[in-house]
Amino acid sequence: MSSGLGKNLFQKSLVHGLHTHEEQHIKSYPRTPGSSLCQSSAKSTTTRVTYQLCKPLVSCKFQENTNLTKGLSSSQGRGSLVSHVPCAILATNPASEQRVKFNLDGRSELQIEVIDSSPGLSSRIDIQVSNSNLSLLLHWGVIRKGHKNWSLPPRRPDGTKVYKHRALRTPLKKACFRCLFFPVQSGDDSFLSLEVDDPEIEFLEFLLVDEAQNKWFKKDGENFRVQLARSGSSKNLSSIPEELVQIQAYLRWERKGKQAYAPEQEKEEYEAARRELMDEVAKGVTIDDLRNKLIRKDSTSKDTLVPKSAIPDDLIQIQAYIRWEKAGKPHYSKDKQLMEFEEAKKELQRELDKGVSLDELRRKIMKGDIDTKVSKQLKTKGRFYIERITRKKRDLLNLVNKFTSEAVSRKHVVEPKAPSLLELCSKSKEDQDAGHTLSKKFYKIENGELLVLVTKLNDKMKVYVATDVKEPLVLHWGLAKSAGEWMVPPASNLPPQSLLQDGACETHFSEGFSGEPSLKSIEIEMEDGDFVGMTFVLRSGEKWLKNNDSDFYVPFAAESRKDKKDIDGKGTAQSLLNRIAELESEAQRSLMHRFNIATDLMEWAKDEGELGLAGILVWMRFMATRQLTWNKNYNVKPREISRAQDSLTDSLQKIFQTYPQYREIVRMIMFTVGRGGQGDVGQRIRDEILVIQRNNDCKGGMMEEWHQKLHNNTSPDDVVICQALIDYIRNDFDTNVYWNTLISNGITKERLLSYDRAIHSEPQFRRDQKEGLLRDLGNYMKTLKAVHSGADLESAIATCMGYSTEGQGFMVGVNIHPVQGLPAGFPELLQFVLDHVEDKNVEPLLEGLLEARAELRSLLLGSCDRLKDLIFLDLALDSTVRTAVERGYEELDHAEPQKIMYFITLVLENLALSSNENEDIVYCLKGWNHAIQMLKSKSGCWALFAKSVLDRTRLALATKAEHYQNVLQPSAEYLGSMLGVEQWALSIFTEEVIRAGSAASLSMLLNRIDPVLRRLANLGSWQVISPVEVTGSVAVVDELLSVQNKSYEKPTILIAKRVKGEEEIPDGTVAVLTPDMPDVLSHVSVRARNSKVCFATCFDNNILADLQSKEGKILSLKPTSSDLVYRMIDAAEVSSNNVITSKEGSAPSLTISRKQFAGKYAICAHEFSNDLVGAKSRNIGFLKDKVPSWVGIPTSVALPFGVFEKVISYDANKEIADKVSSLKKKLEEGEFNVLHEIRDTVLQLVAPNELVEELKLKLRESGMPWPGDEGAERWEQAWMAIKRVWASKWNERAYFSTRKVKLDHDSLCMAVLVQEIISADYAFVIHTTNPSSSDPSEIYAEVVRGLGETLVGAYPGRALSFICKKNDLNSPKILGYPSKPFGLFIRQSIIFRSDSNGEDLEGYAGAGLYDSVPMDKEEKVFLDYTLDPLITDTNFQNSMLSSIARAGNAIEELYGTPQDIEGVVKDGKIFVVQTRPQM
C-alpha cells in the first residue's frame, strides 16, 4: 500500500491510448496531493501534461477551521492529505502556443488544447466548453497536407454520425469535475477528445452546433481551425506537479491573511500560483528543488505544511473500505465514494485526536489481507466496487428436466390394523350413550393406552377416562375455565373414591369399562357450566405419568380440527402414514430414534412412489417446525444423532441418484434433516462446549445448563441458542437481544424449560470474556451447523472443499477431504460467493450463486461417492439465492424495468435448477431474456411481449403450487390428524413449503413489474371481453365452475377468482369479473356476449380487492372496450330507479324438432342437408367450392342425424339401451350425478355391420383413409371416438346449458362430422366483427401453436390476438402475445366433430358445448416462443396474420353476415375447418 490514494485512484485514467477520452475525463478523479501524481506524467508518452484547476471547493475557501494544512504530503507520496483538492483535467502548458481559448457568447468559453505524442504516435485534441448548458455537437472535418477542403477521417469517436456526406458530427459529453473529499460538479461543462494518428492531417476544422435550437458557434464568422502540433515543435517544459501548485496557492493565501475568496478569486489564485512556479522552472529551477523548497522535511520548521497528525493515504483507503463493507458493499456513485473517503479520514482523525498513534491505528484496522483487497480495488477501478464473475455461455435448453413422477407401485400391502380393546369399548360406549361425542383422544402411556371420551346428551356431559394398564392408577385432575388451568371441581361433580387435595382432585380408577372387566375407568358426570375442559395427570404409586412432559388437557367443546376418521387418506400413501403414526411414540424418544426409523421406512416410501416420499417429507417437516417432540426421557450422545443423520441422508442420496423423478422431493426432505457428521464431527459438539467453558471461565449458570443439554440431546435448537449468545455478546451483553434472537426463531422460554435438561438461566458474562467468547462461540457455531444445518452455506462449502480441525487434549480431531472431480475454478467461485454473501448490492452475488449451481449440475446428475455433500451444497446455494433476492427488493424500488427483468431471470434460473419437470420454467426464462433483448434493441412492443411472458410465468408458478397442493396437503392433513398437529399448522402446510422456495420470491418480482409493463404497453387495468352496462348485487366465489348450475334470485355481479373458460354462466348473473385470463373467444366469453352478460378480466389486485370488499352491495358497472368504471348504488337510488328486481317469469323455451334416421349411416359432403346434418357440416359443404383457391377446406363425410338412435336400438345394444333409459329417468328426477354414468354406458355400444361398411365406403369415395386398413385396433379407436362425440350430449356443461333455455334434451340429435386432421402449425379463430368493441369494420382473431383445442377449450394461457381493419388487411395490429405454455400436436389422422341440431339457434349458441374427438391422442408440447417465427420474424408475422384476416373477410363476404370461423395454418397455407354466424 505504498502507493498513494490518488495514484491508485487515478493514474490509469491519465495514461490511455484510446481514440476518445471523454469517458476517462468524466470518470477520472484528482489524486490525493502528496502521492506523486507527477510520476504518471513522467511515464506518459505525451510531450506535455499539465493541470488546470477546476472550480474550487464551495465550502473550503481556504478557511482556517477546515484543517487544510492536514493534507499536504511529502515528496515520497506517503504524506497526509489536503482537504482542498482541485480537479485535474488534461491541458497544455499555459505558455504553449497549442493552448487557445475563445469566448462563445459572453458567458461560455471554448478551450482547445493540442497534445503531441512522441514521434510516430498520434496527436490529441482536447475541446472543452465551459458554462454552457447546451447539448453541443462538434461539426467537423480535417484538412490534409496540400488540400484546401475538408475530408472525413476514417477513425472517429463513438457516437459520431456522418452529416449529409460532408461533415462529421460528434456529441460533446457533459463533464463531471470532482474533488476528492467534497463532491463538486460542473454540470455546465462539456468535453470531447479527438485522437489523430494520420501524419497527413494538418488541420482540424470545426464548428459547434446545438441542433435543438439550431444555434451555431463560429470564430468571427469563420470555422474554427486548429493546427496539429508535431514532435519537436514545442518547448520541452517540465510539468508542474499538482500538489506543488496547491502548496504555492496555500502559501499565497497565508501571505494575504487567509482571506475568504469568491470562487473566481480562488481560481485566479490557483492560476497565479501555477504561473509563479512556471516562472521558476523557466529560470532553470528543477522540480525537485521546487519540492524541497516548498515542503521542508524538518517538521519543527515554522514554515512546514505537514501537520503533526498526518494520516497516510493507505490508512484512509482501508478505513473507507471497512466502512463500505459494513454498509453491505453498496454501489456508490462517484460523489458518494468521495464523501466516504472524507468520512473515513474524519474517523481516523478523531482517533488520532484521542491520542492513538499511527502505528496503533494501523495495527487496529489492517487485519488479514485487507490491504491487498483495497489495493486491488482502487488499482482496477479507482473506487470501491462489487466484483462480478464472468458467467459461462450455456444453452438454457440443457437445463430442461423431463423427469415425471411415476405412478405409485404398491409393494407394501398392509392389512388394516385391528382395533384395540379400548377402541372397541369406546365405540360401544358412544353407541350406548347415543349422544354427541365432543372429544375422543387416545394416548400412549407407559405400559398401555389411555382413552379420554367426552359425550353430551341434552345438558348432561360425561367424561370417561379408561385404560388397559394393569397397575393401580390414580387420576389427579382439575377443571379449567381456560385451556391448561387447574381449578378444584365442585363437590357435585366428584365421582366415587375421590379426594380433594392441593387444589386438585384425586380419583382412583375402578375395574371395568363398557362391560369389559380387564379395563379400568373413571366416569365423571357434570352439568353444562362455565368449564371448558379438564386438566389432569396420572399417578402410579410414586411415579407421575404425563403427556410428553406436559399435563394432559381435554377440551369439552367439539374440536374444529378434523379427526382421523373424518379424513379418508385419499391421495396419500395411507399404509405408510399409518405406520409412521404407530412409530411416533418411539420416534419422540430422541432425534436419533426418529432418524433411524425414517431410514428403516425409506425403502417402503420409495416403493410407494412420490406419495410415499411426500409422507416422509411431511413427517420430517413436522419435526423441523417443532410440531413434534424431539426428545423424551432419553439421553443420546451427539455423535449418535450425527451418525443417524448420516445413515438417513445416505439412503436419500441413493434414491436421488437412482430415481431422478424423485430428486426434487428428496432435496426437500434433505433440507429438513440436516447433513449429519463425518469424521466424528458430532462428538465435537460435546467436546468443544467443555473447551469453551474452560477457556473462558464460564462453567456455571446458563452455560452449564446448555452444556448438560448438549451432552444429552443436541438438536437444531442449539444453532439458534449459539447465535443468540453471539448476538447478546456483540450487543454489549443486552439480554433483550438474546431473547429476541431466540423468539424470532421459534424458541420461547417455555421451550427452553421443556428440554430434558432444561435451560432456566439467562446468560451472564463479564466484559473481559467478550473477545474470547465471540471467537470460541463463532467456531462452535461451525460445528453445530456442520451437523444440524444442511443448508448452511459456509459449512456446506467447507465440507466440499475439505477442512481439518486438530484435536486438543480429550477432543477428537476432524479431517474432511475435498470432494473429488470439482470443476476447474470452482473453489475460487465459492470463495467469491463467501466474500460477497452479505453485500447490499446482491446482483453480483446472485450471478455467482447461480454460476456455482450451474457448475454443480452435471455432478449432481452423475455418480459421486460424496453426492450428498454436493446436494447439501446445492441446497445451501439455493437457499442463499432466496435470501439474497429478498434482501435485494429494496434495490429494485426505483429500478428500471430491465433490472427487474434481469432479477426475474436469475430467480427463474434458480427455480429451474431446483425443479424436476421444469421445461415450462426454462421456456419462461428464455422468454424473459428475449424481452430484455427486445428492450435493448428499442423494439416498440417489448413491454407487450414481456407481459405475455409474465402471464406465462404466473401460470407456471400456479401449476407448480397446484402440484405441491395435490401431493403434499392430503398427507399433511391425514398424518397431522393422527399425530395431533395443530390445525393452523396443517392448513398452511403446503403454503409454507411454497413460501420457502424460489417461487414465492419470483411471484413478488412479477407483482412488482406487472403494473409497469401494463402501463408501458398501454394495457390499463381491465380487459373487457363483453362490454355490457349492468347493475347488480356483488357475490364473491372461488370458482365460476362451482356455481355454474346455480340460479340467483336477483341480478348478480360475480367476482370469481378462477375462470377456466368452459363454464356456463349461472342464471341471474349480469356480470362476471375475474383476475383469470380466459381467451376472448373461449366458450364462457362467447356465452357472456350472447347472453348480454358483462365479462371482464381485472389485472389490478387493489381494484379486485376493493370489489371483493363490496360483497352484498349493489354496484353499477359501465364498461368500455378497454376499461370498466363502477360505483355503488344506495338504497334510495335502487328504490327510485327500481334497479334491482327479482327475476319474474321464466326464460322462453326453445323448440327443436327431433331428427329421424334417414336410412343412411354415412354421407358425403355433397349430401349434407338440413335434415341430415347440423350447421357445422352444412357450412363446410357450402364453402367447399366457393372460397378463394388459396384457402383450403378439409375433406369431410358425416354420420347423419338419427344414427345414434338407430345404433342404440340395435339388438346387440338392447341391454345398454335399457340402462340408458333407466338412467335418464333418474336424471329427470334431479339425480345429476348419473350424467357420468350415462356417458360411460354409451361408450359400451357395439357398431352394426351396416354402419361399418357404409362409413368405409363413404370415406374411400371422398379420398379419406379407412382406419380399418391399418388393423382392427385402428377401427376400434375410430369407433370409440364416434361414441365419445355421442356421449358428450350428456356432459354437464351441455346438459345444464340446455336446461336453462328449456330446450328439450330428448329432441337434441347429434350428427358426427368426420374430417381429415390437418397436422397444423398454427390454429386460429376469427370473429369478423370485433367482439370487444362491436366494430364491424374490424376483424378480431386469435392464434395458437398446434391444434385449436388449446384455443377453444379450457386450456391455460392466452393466444396471440390481433385486429385488422377490413380496408387495410395488410396491416394487422397485435393486441397481445401468447402466454399458452403448451400446444397440442397430432399425426395425420381423422377427427370426429360434434354437429347437433341444438347449435346456433336464434337466441342460443350451442356451439362448443359438445365434444370433438380425434382418433389419435394429441401430443402435449411445451412451447418456446423465442424460436417461433410468428413472434420473432416480423415479415412472417405480418404475412400470416394478414392471410388469416383476408380469409375471414372473404368468408364474411360469402355469407353477408359476421362469421365465427375456425381454421389452421399448415406450411403457410390457410385451411378453414368450420364457420358459423357470429353471435
PDB file of C-alpha atoms in Angstrom, residues 309 337 470 552 586 752 797 883 895 994 1044 1099 1163 1205 1233 1330 1343:
ATOM      1  CA  SER A 309      -1.267  14.283  12.774  1.00  0.00           C
ATOM      2  CA  GLN A 337     -17.471   7.425  -2.889  1.00  0.00           C
ATOM      3  CA  LYS A 470     -52.761 -53.330  34.804  1.00  0.00           C
ATOM      4  CA  PHE A 552     -52.977 -33.802  29.820  1.00  0.00           C
ATOM      5  CA  GLU A 586     -40.804 -44.363  19.651  1.00  0.00           C
ATOM      6  CA  LEU A 752     -36.090 -23.908  26.923  1.00  0.00           C
ATOM      7  CA  ILE A 797     -18.705 -25.192   1.231  1.00  0.00           C
ATOM      8  CA  THR A 883     -32.403 -14.766   0.979  1.00  0.00           C
ATOM      9  CA  ALA A 895     -35.068   0.335 -10.689  1.00  0.00           C
ATOM     10  CA  ILE A 994     -44.026 -22.962  -1.347  1.00  0.00           C
ATOM     11  CA  GLN A1044     -72.427 -22.629 -12.851  1.00  0.00           C
ATOM     12  CA  PHE A1099     -55.327  -7.070 -13.694  1.00  0.00           C
ATOM     13  CA  ILE A1163     -72.997 -39.489 -46.240  1.00  0.00           C
ATOM     14  CA  GLU A1205     -80.673 -43.629 -32.018  1.00  0.00           C
ATOM     15  CA  ASN A1233     -74.631 -37.440 -10.778  1.00  0.00           C
ATOM     16  CA  ASN A1330     -64.605  -7.180 -33.255  1.00  0.00           C
ATOM     17  CA  VAL A1343     -53.830 -17.667 -32.983  1.00  0.00           C
TER      18      VAL A1343
END
